[in-house]
PDB file of C-alpha atoms in Angstrom:
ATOM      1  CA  UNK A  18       0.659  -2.146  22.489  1.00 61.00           C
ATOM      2  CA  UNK A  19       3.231  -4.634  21.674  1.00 74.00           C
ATOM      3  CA  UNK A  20       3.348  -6.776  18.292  1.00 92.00           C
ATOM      4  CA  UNK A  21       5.980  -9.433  17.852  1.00 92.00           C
ATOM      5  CA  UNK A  22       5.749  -9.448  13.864  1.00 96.00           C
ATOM      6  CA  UNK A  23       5.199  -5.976  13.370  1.00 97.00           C
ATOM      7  CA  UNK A  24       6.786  -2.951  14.339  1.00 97.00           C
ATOM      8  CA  UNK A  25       5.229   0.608  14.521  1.00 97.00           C
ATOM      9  CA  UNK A  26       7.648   3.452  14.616  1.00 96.00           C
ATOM     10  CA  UNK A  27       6.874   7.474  14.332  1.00 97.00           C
ATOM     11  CA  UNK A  28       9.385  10.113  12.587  1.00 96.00           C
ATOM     12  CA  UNK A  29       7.547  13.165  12.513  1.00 95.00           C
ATOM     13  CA  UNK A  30       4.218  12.848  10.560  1.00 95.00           C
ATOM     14  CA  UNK A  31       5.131   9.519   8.887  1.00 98.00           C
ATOM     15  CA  UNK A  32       4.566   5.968  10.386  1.00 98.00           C
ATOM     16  CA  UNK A  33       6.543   3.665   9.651  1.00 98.00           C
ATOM     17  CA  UNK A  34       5.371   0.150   9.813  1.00 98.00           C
ATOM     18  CA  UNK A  35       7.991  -2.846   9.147  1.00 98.00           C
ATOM     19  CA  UNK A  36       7.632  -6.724   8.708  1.00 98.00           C
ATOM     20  CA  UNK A  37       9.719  -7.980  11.175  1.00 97.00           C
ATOM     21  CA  UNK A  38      10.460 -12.041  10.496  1.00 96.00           C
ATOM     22  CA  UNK A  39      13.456 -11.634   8.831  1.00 95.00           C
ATOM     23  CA  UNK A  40      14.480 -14.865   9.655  1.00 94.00           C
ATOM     24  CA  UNK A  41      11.247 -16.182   7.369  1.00 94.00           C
ATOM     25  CA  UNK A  42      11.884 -13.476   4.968  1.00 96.00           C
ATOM     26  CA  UNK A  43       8.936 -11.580   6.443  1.00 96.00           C
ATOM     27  CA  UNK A  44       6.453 -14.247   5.477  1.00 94.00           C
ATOM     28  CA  UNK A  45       3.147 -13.381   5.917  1.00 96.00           C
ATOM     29  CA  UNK A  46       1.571 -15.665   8.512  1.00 94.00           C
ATOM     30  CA  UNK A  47      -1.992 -15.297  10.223  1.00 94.00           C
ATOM     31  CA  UNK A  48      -0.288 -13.652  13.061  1.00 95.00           C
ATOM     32  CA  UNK A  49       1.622 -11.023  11.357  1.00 96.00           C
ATOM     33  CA  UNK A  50      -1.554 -10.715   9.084  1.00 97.00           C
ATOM     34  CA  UNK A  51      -3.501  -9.708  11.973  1.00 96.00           C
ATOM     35  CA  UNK A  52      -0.608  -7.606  14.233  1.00 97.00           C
ATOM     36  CA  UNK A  53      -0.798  -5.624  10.482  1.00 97.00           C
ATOM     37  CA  UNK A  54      -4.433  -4.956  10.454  1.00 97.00           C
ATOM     38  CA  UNK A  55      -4.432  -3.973  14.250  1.00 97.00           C
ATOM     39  CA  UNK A  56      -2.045  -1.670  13.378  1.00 97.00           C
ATOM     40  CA  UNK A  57      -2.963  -0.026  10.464  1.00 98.00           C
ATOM     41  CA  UNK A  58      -6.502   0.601  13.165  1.00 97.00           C
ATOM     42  CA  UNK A  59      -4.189   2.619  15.167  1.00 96.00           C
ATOM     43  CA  UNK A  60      -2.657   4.820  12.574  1.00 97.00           C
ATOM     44  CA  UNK A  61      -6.178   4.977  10.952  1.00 96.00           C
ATOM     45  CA  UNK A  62      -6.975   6.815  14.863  1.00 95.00           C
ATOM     46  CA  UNK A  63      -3.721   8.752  15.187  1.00 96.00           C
ATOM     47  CA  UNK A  64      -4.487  11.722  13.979  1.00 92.00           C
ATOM     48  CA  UNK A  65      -0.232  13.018  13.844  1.00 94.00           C
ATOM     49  CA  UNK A  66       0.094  10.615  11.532  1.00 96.00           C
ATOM     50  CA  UNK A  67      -0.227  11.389   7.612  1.00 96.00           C
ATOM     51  CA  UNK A  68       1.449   9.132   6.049  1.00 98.00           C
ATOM     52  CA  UNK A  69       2.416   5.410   6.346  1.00 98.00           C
ATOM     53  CA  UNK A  70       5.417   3.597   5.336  1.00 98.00           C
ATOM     54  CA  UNK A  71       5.233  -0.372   5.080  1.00 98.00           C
ATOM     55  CA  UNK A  72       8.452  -1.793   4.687  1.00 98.00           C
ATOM     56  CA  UNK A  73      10.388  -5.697   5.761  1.00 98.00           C
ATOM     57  CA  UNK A  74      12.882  -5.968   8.390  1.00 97.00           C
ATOM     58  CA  UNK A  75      16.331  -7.473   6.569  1.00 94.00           C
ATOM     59  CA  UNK A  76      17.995  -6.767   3.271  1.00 91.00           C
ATOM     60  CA  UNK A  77      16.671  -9.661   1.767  1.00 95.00           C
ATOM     61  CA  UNK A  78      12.802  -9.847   1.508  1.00 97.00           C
ATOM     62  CA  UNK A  79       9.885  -7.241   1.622  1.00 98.00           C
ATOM     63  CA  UNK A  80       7.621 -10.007   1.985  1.00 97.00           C
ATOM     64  CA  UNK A  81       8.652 -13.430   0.260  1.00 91.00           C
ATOM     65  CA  UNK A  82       4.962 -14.638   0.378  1.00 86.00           C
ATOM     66  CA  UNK A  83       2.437 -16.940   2.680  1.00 84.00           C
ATOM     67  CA  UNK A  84       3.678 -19.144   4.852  1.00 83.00           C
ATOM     68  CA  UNK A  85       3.125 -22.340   3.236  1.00 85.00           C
ATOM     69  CA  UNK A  86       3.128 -24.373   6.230  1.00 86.00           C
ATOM     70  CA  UNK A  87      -0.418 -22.746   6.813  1.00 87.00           C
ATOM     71  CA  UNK A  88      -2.059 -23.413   3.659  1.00 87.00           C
ATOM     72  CA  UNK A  89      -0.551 -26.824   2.711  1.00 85.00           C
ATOM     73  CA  UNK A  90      -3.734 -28.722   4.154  1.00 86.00           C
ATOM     74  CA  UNK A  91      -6.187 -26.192   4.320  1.00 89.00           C
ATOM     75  CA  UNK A  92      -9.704 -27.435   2.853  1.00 91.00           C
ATOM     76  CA  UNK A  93     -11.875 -25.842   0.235  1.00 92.00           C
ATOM     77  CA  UNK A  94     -13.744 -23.734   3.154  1.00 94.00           C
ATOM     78  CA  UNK A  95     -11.017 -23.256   5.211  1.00 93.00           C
ATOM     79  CA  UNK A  96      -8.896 -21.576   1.791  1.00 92.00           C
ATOM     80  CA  UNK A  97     -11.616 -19.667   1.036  1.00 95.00           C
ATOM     81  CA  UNK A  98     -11.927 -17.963   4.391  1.00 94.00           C
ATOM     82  CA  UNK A  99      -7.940 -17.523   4.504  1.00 93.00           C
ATOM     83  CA  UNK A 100      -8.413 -16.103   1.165  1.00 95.00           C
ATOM     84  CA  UNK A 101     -10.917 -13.773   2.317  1.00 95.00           C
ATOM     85  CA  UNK A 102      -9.538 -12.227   5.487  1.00 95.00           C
ATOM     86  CA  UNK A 103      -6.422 -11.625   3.270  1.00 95.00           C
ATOM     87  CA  UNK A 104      -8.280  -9.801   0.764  1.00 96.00           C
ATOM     88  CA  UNK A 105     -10.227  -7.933   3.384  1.00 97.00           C
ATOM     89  CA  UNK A 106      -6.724  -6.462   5.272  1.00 97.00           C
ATOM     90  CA  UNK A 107      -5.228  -5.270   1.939  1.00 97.00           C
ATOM     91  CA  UNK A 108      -8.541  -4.055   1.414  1.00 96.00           C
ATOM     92  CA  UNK A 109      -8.059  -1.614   4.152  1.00 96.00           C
ATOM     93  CA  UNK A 110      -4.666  -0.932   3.528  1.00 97.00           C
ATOM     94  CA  UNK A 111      -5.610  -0.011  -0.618  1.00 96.00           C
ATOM     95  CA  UNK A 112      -8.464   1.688   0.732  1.00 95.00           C
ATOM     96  CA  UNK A 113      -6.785   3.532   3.631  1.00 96.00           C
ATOM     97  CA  UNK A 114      -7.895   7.375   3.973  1.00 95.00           C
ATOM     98  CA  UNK A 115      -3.672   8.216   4.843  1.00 97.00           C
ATOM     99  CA  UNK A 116      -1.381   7.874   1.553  1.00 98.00           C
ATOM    100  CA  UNK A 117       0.665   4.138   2.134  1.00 98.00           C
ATOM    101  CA  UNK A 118       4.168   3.586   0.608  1.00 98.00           C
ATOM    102  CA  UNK A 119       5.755   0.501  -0.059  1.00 98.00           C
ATOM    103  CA  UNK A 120       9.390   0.282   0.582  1.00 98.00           C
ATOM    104  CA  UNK A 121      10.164  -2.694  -1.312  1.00 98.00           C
ATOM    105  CA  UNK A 122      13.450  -4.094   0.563  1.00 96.00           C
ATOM    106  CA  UNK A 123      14.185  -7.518  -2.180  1.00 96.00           C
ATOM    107  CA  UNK A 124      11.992 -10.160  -2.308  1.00 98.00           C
ATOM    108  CA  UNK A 125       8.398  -9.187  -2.998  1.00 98.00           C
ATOM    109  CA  UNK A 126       6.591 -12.423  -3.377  1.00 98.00           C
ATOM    110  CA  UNK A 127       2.790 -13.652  -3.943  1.00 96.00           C
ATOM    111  CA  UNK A 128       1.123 -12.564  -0.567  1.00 96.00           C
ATOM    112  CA  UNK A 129       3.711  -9.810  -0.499  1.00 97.00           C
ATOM    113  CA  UNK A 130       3.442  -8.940  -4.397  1.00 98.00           C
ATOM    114  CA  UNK A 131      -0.047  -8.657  -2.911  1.00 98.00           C
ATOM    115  CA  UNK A 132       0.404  -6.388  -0.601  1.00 98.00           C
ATOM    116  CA  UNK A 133       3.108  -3.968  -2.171  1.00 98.00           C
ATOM    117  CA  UNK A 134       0.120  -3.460  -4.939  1.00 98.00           C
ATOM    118  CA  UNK A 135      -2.213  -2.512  -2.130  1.00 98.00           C
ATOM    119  CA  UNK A 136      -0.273   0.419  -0.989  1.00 98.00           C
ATOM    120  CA  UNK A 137      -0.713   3.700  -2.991  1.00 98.00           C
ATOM    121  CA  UNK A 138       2.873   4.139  -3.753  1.00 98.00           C
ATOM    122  CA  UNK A 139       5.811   2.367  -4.700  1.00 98.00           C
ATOM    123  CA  UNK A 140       9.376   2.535  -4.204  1.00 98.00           C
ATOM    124  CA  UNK A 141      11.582  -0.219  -4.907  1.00 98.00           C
ATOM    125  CA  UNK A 142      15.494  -0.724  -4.253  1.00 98.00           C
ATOM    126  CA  UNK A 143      17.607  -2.126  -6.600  1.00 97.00           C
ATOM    127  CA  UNK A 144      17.718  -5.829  -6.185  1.00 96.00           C
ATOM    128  CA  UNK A 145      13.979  -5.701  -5.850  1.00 98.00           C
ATOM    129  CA  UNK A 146      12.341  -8.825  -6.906  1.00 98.00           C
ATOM    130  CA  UNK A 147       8.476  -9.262  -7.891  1.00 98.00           C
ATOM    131  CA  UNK A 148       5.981 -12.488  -8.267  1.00 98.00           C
ATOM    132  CA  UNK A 149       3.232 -14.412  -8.142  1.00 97.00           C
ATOM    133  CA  UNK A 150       4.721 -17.982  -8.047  1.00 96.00           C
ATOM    134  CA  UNK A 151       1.716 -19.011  -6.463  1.00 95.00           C
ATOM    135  CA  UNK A 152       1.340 -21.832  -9.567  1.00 95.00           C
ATOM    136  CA  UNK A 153       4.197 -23.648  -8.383  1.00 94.00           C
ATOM    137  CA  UNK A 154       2.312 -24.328  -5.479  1.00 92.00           C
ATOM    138  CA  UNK A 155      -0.696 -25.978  -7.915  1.00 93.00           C
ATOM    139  CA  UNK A 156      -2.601 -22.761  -6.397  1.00 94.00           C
ATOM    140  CA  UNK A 157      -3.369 -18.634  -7.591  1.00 95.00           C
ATOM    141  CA  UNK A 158      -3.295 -15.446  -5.889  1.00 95.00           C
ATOM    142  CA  UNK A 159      -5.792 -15.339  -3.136  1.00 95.00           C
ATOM    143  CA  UNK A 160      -4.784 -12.348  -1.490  1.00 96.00           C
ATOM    144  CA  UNK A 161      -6.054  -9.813  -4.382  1.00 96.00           C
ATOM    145  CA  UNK A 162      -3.140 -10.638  -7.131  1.00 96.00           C
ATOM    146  CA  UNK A 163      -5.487 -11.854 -10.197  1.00 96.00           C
ATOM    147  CA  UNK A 164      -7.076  -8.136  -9.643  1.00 96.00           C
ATOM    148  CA  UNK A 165      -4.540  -5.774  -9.002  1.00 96.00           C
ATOM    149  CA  UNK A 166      -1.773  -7.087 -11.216  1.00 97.00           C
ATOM    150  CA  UNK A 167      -4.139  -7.048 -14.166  1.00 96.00           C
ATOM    151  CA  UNK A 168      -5.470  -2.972 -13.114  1.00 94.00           C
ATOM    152  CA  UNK A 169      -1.431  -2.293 -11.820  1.00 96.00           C
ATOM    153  CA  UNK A 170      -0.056  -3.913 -15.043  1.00 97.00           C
ATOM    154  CA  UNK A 171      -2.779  -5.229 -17.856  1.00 96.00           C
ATOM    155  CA  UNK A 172      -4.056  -8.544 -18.336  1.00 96.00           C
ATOM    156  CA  UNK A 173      -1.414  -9.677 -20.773  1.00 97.00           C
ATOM    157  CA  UNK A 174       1.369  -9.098 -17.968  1.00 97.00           C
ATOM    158  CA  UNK A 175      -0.656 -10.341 -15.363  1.00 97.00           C
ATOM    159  CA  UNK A 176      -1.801 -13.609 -17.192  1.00 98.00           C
ATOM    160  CA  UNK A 177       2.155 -13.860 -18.555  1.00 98.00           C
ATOM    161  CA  UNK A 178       3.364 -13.347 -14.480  1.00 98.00           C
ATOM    162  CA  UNK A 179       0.362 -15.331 -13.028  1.00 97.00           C
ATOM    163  CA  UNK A 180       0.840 -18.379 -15.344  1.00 97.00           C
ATOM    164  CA  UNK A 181       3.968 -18.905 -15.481  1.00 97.00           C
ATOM    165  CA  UNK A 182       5.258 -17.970 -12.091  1.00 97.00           C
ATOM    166  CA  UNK A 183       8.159 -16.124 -13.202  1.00 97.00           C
ATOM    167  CA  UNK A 184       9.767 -13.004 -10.966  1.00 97.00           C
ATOM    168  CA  UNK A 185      10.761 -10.025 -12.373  1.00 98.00           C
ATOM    169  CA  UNK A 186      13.297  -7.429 -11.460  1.00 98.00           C
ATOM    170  CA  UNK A 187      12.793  -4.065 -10.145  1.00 98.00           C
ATOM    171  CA  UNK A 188      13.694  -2.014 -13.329  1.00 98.00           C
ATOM    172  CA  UNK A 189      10.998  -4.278 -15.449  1.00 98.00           C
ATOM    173  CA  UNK A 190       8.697  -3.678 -12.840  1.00 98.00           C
ATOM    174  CA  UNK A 191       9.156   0.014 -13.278  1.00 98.00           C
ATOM    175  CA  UNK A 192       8.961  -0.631 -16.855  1.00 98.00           C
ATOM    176  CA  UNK A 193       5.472  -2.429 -16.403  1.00 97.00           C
ATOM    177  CA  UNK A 194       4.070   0.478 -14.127  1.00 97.00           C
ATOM    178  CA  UNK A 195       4.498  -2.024 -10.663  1.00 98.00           C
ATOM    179  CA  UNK A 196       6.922   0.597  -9.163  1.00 98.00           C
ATOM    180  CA  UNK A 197       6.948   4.296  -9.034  1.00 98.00           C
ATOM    181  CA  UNK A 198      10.697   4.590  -8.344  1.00 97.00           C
ATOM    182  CA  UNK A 199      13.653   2.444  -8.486  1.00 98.00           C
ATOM    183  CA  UNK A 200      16.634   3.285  -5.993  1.00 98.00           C
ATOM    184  CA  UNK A 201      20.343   2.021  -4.809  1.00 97.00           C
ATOM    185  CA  UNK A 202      19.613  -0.397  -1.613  1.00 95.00           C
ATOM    186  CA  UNK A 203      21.218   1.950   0.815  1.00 96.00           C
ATOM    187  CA  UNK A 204      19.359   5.006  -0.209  1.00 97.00           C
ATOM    188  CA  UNK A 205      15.521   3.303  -0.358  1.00 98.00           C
ATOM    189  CA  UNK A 206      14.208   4.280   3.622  1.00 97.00           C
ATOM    190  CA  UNK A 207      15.397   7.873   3.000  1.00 97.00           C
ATOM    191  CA  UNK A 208      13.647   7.991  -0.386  1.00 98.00           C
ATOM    192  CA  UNK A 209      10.377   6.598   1.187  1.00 98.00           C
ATOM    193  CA  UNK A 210      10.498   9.570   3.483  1.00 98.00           C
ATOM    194  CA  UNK A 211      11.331  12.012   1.115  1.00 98.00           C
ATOM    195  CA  UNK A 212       8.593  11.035  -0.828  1.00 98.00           C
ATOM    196  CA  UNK A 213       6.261  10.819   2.527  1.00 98.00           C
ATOM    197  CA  UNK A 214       7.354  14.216   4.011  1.00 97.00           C
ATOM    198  CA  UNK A 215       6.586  15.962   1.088  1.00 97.00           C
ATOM    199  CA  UNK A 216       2.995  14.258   1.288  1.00 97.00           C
ATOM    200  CA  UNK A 217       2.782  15.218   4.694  1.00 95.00           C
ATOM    201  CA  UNK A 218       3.874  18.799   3.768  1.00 94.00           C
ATOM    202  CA  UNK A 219       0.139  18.985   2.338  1.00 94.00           C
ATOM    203  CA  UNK A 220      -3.141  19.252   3.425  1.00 93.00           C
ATOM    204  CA  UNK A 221      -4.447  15.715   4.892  1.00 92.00           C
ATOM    205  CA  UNK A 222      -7.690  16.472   4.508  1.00 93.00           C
ATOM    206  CA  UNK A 223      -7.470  17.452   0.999  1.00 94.00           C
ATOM    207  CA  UNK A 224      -5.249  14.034   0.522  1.00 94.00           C
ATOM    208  CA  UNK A 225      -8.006  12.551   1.960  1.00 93.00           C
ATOM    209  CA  UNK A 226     -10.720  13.714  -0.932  1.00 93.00           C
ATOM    210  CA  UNK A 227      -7.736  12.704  -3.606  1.00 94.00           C
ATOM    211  CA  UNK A 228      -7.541   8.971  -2.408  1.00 94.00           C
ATOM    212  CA  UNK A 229     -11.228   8.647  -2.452  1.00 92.00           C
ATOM    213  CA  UNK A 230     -11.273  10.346  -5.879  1.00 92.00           C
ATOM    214  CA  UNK A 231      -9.117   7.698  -7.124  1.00 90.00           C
ATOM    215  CA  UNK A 232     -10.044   4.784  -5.552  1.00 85.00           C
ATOM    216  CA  UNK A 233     -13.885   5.270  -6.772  1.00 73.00           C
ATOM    217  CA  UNK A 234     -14.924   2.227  -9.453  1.00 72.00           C
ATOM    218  CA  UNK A 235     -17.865   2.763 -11.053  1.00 65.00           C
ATOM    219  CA  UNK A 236     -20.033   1.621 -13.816  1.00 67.00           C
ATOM    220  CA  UNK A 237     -19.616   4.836 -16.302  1.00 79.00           C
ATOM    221  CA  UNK A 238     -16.528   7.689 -16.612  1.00 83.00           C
ATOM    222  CA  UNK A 239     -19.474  10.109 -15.601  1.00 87.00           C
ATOM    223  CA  UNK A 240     -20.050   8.974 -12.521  1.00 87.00           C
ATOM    224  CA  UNK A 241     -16.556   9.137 -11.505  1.00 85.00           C
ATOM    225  CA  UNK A 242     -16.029  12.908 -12.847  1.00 87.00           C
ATOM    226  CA  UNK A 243     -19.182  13.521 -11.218  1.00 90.00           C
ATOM    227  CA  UNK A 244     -17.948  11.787  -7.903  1.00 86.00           C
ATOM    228  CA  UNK A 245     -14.539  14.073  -8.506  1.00 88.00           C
ATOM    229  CA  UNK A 246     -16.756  17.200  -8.683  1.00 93.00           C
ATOM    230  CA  UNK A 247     -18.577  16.466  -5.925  1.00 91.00           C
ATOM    231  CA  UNK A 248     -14.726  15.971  -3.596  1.00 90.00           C
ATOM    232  CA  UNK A 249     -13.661  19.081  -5.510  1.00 91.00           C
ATOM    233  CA  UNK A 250     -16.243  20.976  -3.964  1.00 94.00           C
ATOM    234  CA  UNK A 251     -15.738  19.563  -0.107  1.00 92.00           C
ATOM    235  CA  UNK A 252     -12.365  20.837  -0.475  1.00 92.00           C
ATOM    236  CA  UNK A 253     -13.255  24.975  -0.855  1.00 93.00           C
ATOM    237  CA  UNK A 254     -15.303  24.178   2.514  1.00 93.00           C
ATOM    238  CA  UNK A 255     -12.130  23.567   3.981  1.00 94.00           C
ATOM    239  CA  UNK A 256      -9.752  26.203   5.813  1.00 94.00           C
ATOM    240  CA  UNK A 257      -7.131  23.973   3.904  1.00 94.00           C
ATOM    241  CA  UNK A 258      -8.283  25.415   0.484  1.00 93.00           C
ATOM    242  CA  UNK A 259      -8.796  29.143   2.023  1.00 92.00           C
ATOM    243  CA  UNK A 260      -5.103  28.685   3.361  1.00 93.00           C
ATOM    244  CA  UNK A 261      -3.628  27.168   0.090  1.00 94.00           C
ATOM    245  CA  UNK A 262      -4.892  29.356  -2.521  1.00 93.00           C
ATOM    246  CA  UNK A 263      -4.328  32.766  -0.083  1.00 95.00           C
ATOM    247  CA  UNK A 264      -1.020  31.386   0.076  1.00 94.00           C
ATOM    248  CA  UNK A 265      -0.240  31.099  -3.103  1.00 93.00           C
ATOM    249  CA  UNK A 266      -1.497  34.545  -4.007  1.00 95.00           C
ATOM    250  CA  UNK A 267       0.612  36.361  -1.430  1.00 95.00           C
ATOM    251  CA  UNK A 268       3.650  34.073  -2.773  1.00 95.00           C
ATOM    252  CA  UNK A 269       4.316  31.989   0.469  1.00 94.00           C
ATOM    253  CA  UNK A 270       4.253  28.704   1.582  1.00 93.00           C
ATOM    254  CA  UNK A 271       1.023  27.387   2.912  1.00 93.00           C
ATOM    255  CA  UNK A 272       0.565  26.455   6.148  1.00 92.00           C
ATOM    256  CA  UNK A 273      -2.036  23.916   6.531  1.00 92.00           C
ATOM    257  CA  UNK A 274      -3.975  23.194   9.683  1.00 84.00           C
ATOM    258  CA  UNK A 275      -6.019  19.661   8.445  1.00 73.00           C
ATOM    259  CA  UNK A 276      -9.365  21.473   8.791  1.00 56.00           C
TER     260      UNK A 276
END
């Protein structure tokens, strides 16, 4: 199947999936918004791949935001339903059962702030940049940034980023907890995939029962060690867990089947 805002690419277990409008610096638009939610359906039913990679074509822009043109006369229903569907694809994406890495490639702006939080990991290169300018626009997040900037980061950051629509650079945003890693431009790709082939290396079931694990909100701490008891059990009905631990016993690497 072929996208035109969207690419899909395979290296070994890990997809790779990159915004490809680099001439918009990879603006998220309804179109691309829906080429990425088709595709993140395949990967979700390709079973050789473990781990995904979402990255923007260019060395300028991850994703410098919405494309304005589309919003700039939407109505109060119409926003609300644009609002929605983008909270619903980042919803799949943050909920994915396959680990998801941003590879944040400069300009990471409101929809794609947005949508770098919604991935499980995050890498960022060097001249990274981060924000929800969305006030500027006399608007706010709509794609999930009031949310996840206040869980990623804490309300005080969020309300201090939201309000005032300032970016920030990629070593503050390491410094807030908004990025896992900060690397040189040149070296960001290969430290995505070092990062997703050692994933890969594991058990995908297994990584399967750790991202529900984490992901579970819940009204009380107890139900959410009880929820992580329950996982912890699945995992010793696995061949996965017979595999691991015999391997690590006779002192040699595990070979894990998925099972």
């Amino acid at each position: 199947m072929e996208f035109e805002n969207v690419i899909l690419s395979k290296e070994g277990k890990i997809g790779i999936v990159k915004l490809n409008r680099p001439d918009k610096l990879n603006a998220l638009n309804l179109r691309t918004l829906n080429e990425l939610n088709k595709i993140f359906k395949m990967i979700e039913e390709d079973s050789s791949i473990l781990v995904v990679i979402l990255t923007g074509a260019g060395d300028k822009a991850f994703a410098a935001g919405a494309d304005i043109t589309e919003i700039n006369k939407l109505s109060r229903q119409e926003a609300e339903k644009f609002s929605r569907n983008g909270q619903e694809i980042f919803d799949r994406i943050e909920n994915f059962d396959k680990p998801v890495i941003a590879a944040v490639n400069g300009y990471a702006l409101g929809g794609g702030c947005e949508l770098a939080m919604a991935c499980h990991i995050r890498i960022a290169s060097e001249n990274a940049r981060f924000g929800q300018p969305e006030i500027n626009l006399g608007i706010i997040p709509g794609y999930g940034g009031t949310v996840r900037l206040r869980e990623i980061a804490g309300k005080s950051k969020a309300l201090e980023m939201i309000l005032t629509g300032d970016m920030i650079d990629a070593q503050e945003a390491y410094r807030i907890g908004l990025v896992n890693k900060v690397t040189p431009h040149a070296e960001l790709l290969d430290a995505a995939k070092k990062t997703g082939e050692k994933i890969a290396s594991k058990s995908g079931v297994i990584i399967k029962y750790a991202l529900e694990s984490l992901r579970i909100k819940s009204t009380g701490r107890r139900e959410e060690m009880e929820n992580e008891s329950r996982l912890f059990a699945l995992c010793t009905e696995t061949e996965d867990f017979k595999e691991g631990t015999s391997a690590f016993l006779e002192k040699r690497p595990a070979q894990f089947k998925n099972k």
